[in-house]
Short mmCIF file of N, CA and C in Angstrom, two decimals:
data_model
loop_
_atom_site.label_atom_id
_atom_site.label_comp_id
_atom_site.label_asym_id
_atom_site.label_seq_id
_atom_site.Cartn_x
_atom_site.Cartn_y
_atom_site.Cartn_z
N UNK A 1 31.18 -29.38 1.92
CA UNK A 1 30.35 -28.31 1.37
C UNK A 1 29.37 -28.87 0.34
N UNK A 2 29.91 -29.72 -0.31
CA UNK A 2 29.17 -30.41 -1.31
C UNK A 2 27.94 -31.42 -0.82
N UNK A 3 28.01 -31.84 0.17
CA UNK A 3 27.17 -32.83 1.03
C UNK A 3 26.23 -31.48 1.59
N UNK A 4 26.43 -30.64 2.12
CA UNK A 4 25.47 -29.46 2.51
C UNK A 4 24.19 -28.68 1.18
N UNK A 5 25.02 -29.07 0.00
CA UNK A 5 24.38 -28.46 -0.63
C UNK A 5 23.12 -29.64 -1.39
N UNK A 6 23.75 -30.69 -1.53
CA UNK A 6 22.88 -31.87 -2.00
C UNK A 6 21.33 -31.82 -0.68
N UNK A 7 22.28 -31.65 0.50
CA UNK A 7 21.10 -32.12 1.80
C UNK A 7 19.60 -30.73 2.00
N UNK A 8 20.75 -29.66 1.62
CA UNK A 8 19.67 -28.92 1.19
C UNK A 8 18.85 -28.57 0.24
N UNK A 9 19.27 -29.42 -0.94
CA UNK A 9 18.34 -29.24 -2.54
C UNK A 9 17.75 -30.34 -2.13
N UNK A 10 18.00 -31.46 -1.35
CA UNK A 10 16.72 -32.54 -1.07
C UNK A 10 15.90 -32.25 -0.07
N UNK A 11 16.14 -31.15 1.10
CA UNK A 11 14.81 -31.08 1.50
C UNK A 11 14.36 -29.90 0.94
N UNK A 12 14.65 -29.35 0.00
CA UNK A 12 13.54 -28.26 -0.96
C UNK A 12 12.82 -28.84 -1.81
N UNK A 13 13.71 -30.14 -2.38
CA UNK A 13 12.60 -31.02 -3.24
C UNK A 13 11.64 -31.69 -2.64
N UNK A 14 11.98 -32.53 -1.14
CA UNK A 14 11.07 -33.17 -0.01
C UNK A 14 10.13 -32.34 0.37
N UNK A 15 10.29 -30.55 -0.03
CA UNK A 15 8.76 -29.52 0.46
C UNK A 15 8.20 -29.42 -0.46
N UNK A 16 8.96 -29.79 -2.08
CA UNK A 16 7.84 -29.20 -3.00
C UNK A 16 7.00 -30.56 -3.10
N UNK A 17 7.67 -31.66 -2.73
CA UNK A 17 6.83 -32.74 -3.03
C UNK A 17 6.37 -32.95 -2.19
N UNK A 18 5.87 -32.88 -0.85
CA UNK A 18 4.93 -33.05 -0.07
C UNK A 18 4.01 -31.49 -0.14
N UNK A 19 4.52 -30.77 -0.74
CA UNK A 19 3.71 -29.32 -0.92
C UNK A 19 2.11 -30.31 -2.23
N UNK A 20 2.78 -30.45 -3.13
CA UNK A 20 2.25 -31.13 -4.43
C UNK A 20 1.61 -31.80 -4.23
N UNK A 21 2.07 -33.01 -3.19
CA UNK A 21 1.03 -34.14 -2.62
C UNK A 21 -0.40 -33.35 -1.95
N UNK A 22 0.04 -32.36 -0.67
CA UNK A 22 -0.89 -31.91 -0.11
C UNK A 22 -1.87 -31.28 -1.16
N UNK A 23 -2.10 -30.73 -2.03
CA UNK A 23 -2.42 -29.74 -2.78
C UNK A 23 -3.31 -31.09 -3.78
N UNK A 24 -2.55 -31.85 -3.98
CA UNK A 24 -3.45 -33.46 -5.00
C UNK A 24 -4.34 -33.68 -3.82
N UNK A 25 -3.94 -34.02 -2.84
CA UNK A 25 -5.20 -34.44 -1.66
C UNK A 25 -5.86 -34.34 -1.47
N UNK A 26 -5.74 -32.56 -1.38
CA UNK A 26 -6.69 -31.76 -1.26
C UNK A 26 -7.98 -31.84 -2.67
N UNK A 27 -7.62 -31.81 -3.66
CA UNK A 27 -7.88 -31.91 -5.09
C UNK A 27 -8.79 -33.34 -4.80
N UNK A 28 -8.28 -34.42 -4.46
CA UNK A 28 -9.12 -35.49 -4.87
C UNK A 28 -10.20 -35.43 -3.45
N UNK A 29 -9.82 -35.02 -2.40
CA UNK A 29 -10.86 -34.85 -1.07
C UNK A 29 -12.16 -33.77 -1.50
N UNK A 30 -11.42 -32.82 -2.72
CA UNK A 30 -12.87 -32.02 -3.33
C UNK A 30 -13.44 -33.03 -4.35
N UNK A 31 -13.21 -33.35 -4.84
CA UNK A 31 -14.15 -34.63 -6.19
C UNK A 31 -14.87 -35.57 -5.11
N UNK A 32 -14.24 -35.89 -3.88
CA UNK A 32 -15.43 -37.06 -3.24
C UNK A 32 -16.40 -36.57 -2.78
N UNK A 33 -17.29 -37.15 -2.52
CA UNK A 33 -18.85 -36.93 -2.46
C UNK A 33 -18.94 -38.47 -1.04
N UNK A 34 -19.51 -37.04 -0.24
CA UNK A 34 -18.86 -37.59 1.33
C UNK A 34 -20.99 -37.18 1.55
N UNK A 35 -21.93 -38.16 2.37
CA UNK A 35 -23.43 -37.53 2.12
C UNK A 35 -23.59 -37.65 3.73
N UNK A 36 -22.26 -37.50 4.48
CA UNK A 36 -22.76 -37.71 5.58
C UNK A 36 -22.95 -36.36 6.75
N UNK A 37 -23.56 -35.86 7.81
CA UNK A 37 -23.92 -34.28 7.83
C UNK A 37 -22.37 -33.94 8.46
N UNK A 38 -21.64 -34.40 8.81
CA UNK A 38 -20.38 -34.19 9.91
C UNK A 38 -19.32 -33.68 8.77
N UNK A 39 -18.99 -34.33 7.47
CA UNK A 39 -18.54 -33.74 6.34
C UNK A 39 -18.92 -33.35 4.99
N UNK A 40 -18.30 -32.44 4.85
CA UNK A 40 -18.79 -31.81 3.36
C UNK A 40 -17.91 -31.90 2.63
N UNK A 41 -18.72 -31.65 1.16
CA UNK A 41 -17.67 -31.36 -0.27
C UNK A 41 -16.89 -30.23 0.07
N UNK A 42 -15.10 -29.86 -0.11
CA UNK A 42 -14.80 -28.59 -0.42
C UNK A 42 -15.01 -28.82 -1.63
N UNK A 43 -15.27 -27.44 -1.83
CA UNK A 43 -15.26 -26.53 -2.88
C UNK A 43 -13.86 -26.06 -3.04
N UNK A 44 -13.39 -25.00 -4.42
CA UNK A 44 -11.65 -25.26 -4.46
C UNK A 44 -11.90 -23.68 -3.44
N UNK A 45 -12.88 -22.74 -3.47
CA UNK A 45 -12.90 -21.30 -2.49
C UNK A 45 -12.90 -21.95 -1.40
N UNK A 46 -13.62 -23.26 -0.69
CA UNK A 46 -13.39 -23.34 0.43
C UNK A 46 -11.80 -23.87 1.22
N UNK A 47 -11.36 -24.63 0.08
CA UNK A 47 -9.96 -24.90 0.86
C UNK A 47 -9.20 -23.93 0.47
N UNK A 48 -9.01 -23.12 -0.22
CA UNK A 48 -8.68 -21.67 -0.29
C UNK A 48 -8.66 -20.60 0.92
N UNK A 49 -9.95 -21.09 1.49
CA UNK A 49 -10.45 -19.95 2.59
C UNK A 49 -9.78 -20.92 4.16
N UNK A 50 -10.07 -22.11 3.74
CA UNK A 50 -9.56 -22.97 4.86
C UNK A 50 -7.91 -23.37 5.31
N UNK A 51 -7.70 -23.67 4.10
CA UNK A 51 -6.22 -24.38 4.10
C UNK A 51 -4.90 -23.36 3.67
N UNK A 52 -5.56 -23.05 2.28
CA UNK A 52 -4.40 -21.73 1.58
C UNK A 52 -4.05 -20.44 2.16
N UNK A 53 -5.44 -19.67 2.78
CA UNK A 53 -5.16 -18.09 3.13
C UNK A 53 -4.60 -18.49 4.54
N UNK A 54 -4.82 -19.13 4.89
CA UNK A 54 -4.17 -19.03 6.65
C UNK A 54 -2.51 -19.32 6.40
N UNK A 55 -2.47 -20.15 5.74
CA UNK A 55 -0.85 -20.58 5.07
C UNK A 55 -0.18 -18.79 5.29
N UNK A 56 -0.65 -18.74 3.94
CA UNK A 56 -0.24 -17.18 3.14
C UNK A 56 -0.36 -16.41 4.26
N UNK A 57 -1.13 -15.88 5.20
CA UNK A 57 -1.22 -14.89 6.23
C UNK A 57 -0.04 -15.56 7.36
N UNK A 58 0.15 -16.92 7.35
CA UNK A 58 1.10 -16.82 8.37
C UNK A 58 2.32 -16.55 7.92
N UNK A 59 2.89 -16.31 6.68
CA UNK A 59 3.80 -16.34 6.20
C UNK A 59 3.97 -14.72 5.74
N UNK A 60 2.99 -13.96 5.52
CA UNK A 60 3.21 -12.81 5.53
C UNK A 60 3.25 -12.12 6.62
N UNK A 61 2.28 -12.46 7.68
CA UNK A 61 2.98 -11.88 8.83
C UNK A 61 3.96 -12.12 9.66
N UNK A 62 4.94 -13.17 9.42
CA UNK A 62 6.46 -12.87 10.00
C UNK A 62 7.06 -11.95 9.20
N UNK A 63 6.89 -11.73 7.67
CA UNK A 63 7.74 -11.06 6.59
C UNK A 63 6.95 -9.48 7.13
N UNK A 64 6.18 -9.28 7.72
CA UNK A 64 5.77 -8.21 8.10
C UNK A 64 6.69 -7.95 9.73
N UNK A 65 6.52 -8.77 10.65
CA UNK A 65 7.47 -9.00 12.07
C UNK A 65 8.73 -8.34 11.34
N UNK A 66 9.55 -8.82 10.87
CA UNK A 66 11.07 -8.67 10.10
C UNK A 66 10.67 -7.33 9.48
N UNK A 67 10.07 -7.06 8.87
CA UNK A 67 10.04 -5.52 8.31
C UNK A 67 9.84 -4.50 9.24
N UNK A 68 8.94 -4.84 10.03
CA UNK A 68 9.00 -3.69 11.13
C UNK A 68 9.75 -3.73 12.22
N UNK A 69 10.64 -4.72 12.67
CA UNK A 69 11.83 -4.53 13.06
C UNK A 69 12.71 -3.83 12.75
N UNK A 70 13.01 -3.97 11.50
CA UNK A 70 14.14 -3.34 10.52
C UNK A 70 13.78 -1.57 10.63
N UNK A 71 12.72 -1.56 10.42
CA UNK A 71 12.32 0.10 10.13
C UNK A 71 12.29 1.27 11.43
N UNK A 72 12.92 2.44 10.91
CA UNK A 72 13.12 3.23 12.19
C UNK A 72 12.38 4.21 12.09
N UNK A 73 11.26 4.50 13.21
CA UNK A 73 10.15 5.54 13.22
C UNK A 73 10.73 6.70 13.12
N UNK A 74 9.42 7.66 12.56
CA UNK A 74 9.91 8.61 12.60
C UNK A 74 9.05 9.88 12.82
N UNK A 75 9.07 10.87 14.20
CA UNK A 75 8.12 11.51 14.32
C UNK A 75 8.58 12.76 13.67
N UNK A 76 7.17 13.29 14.19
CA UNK A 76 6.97 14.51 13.20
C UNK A 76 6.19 15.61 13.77
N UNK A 77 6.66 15.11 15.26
CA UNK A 77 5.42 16.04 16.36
C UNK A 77 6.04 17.44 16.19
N UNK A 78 7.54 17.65 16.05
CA UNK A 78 8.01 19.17 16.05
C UNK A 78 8.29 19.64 14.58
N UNK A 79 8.19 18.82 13.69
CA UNK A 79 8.25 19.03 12.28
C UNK A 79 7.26 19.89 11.65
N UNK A 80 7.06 20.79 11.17
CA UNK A 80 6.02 21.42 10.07
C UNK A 80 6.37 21.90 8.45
N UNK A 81 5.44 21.63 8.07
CA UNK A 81 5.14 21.54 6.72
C UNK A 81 6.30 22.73 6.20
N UNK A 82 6.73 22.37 5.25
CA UNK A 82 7.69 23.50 4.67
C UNK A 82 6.42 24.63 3.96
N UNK A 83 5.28 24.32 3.84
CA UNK A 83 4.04 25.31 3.13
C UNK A 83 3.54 26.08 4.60
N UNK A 84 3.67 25.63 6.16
CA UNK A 84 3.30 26.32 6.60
C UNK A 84 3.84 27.89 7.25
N UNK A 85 2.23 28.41 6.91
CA UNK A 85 2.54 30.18 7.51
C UNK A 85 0.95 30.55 7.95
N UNK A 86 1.38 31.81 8.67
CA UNK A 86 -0.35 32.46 8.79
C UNK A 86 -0.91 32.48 7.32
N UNK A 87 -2.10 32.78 7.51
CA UNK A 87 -2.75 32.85 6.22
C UNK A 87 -2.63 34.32 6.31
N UNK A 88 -2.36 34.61 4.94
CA UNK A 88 -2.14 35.93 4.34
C UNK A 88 -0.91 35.85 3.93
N UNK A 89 -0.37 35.47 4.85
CA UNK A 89 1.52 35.65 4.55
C UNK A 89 2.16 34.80 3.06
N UNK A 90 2.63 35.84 2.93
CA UNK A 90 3.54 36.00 1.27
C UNK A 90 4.77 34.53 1.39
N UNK A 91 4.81 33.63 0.42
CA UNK A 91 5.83 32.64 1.03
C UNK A 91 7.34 33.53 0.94
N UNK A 92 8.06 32.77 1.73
CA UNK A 92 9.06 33.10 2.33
C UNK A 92 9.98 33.39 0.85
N UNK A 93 10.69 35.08 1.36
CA UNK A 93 11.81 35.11 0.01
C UNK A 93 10.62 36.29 -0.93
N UNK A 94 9.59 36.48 -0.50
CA UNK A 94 8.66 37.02 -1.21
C UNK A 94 7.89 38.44 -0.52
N UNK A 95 8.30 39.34 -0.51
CA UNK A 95 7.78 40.07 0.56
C UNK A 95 6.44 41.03 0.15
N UNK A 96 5.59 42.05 0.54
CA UNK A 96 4.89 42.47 0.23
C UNK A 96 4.83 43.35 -0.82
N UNK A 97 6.20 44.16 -1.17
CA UNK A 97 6.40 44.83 -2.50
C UNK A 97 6.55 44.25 -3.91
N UNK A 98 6.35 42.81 -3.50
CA UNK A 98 6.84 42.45 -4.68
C UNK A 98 5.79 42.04 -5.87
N UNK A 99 6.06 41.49 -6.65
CA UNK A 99 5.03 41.94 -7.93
C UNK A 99 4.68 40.40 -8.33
N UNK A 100 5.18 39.44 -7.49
CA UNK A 100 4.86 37.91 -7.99
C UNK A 100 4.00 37.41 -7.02
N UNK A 101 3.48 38.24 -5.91
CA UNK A 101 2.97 37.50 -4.97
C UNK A 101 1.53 38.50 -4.93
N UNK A 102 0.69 38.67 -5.21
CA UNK A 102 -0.95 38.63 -4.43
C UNK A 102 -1.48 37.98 -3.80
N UNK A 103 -2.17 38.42 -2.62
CA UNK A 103 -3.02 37.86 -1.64
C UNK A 103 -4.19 37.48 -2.58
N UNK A 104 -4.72 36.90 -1.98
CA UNK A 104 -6.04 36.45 -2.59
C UNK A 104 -7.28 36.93 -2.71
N UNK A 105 -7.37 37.91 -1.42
CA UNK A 105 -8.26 38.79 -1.29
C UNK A 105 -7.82 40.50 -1.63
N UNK A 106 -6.64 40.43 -2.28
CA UNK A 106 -6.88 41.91 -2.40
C UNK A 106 -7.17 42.31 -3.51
N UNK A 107 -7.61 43.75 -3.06
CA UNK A 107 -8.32 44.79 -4.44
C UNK A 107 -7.28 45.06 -5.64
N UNK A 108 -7.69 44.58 -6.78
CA UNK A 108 -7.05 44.83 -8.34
C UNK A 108 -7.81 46.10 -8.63
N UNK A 109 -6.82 46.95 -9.03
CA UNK A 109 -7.31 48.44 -9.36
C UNK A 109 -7.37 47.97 -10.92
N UNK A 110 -8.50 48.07 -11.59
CA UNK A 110 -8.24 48.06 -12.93
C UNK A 110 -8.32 49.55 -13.48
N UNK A 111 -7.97 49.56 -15.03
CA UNK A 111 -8.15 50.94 -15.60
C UNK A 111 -9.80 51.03 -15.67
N UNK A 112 -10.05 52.57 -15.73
CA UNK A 112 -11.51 52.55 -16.26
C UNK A 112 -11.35 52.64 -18.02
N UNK A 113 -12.45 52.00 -18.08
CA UNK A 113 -12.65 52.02 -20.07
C UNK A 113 -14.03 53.03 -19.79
N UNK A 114 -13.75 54.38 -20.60
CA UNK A 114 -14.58 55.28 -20.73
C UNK A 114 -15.50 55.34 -22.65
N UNK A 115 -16.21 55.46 -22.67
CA UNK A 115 -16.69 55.35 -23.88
C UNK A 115 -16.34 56.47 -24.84
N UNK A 116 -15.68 56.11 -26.60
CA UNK A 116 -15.37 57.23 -27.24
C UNK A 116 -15.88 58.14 -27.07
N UNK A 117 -15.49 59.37 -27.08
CA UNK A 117 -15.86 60.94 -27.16
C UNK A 117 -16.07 61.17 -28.57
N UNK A 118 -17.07 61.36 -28.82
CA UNK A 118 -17.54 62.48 -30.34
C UNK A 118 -17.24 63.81 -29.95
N UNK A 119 -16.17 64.09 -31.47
CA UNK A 119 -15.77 65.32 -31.07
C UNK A 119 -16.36 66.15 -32.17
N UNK A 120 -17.13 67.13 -32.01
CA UNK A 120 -18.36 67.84 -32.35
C UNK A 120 -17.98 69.28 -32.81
#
């Protein structure tokens, strides 16, 4: 067990150090000054765009593969909204006599305000 665990902390150290190397390489292949038309200077965006994001995208899309494996769909073709009703309709538990629910369009009877009477 002990030999398993050494063999596997040396090849995590054997990735970070050839990770490190690649990454210096890369680093000193941007400082040279190459004048010939077949190669160019990277720039650190271009090995970014070249070398790094393709890395990162291949590595997120297996972690994406594995996630959507794992996950169980779920439709919703016979499902409806717990808010749905005809329009007009009072929500449910609420019926038309009751005093917490107005439509939106109906008539509010207000009082009339008549002007004081002088009483003469």
């Amino acid at each position: 067990m002990g030999a398993q665990v050494i063999a596997t902390s040396d090849t995590a150290n054997e990735d970070a150090i050839g990770i490190t190397n690649l990454l210096f390489g890369i680093q000193q292949l941007g400082k040279a000054r190459v004048k010939t038309k077949r190669f160019r200077q990277l720039t650190p965006s271009a090995i970014w765009k070249q070398i790094m994001r393709p890395m990162l995208n291949q590595s997120e899309n297996k972690a994406l593969e594995l996630n959507q494996e794992t996950q169980i769909p779920i439709t919703n073709s016979n499902m409806q909204p717990s808010n749905a009703r005809p329009r007009g309709q009072p929500p449910p538990g609420q019926g038309p006599n009751s005093t917490i629910y107005i439509p939106r369009n109906a008539v509010r009877h207000q009082a009339r305000i008549l002007p004081p009477t002088l009483n003469t």
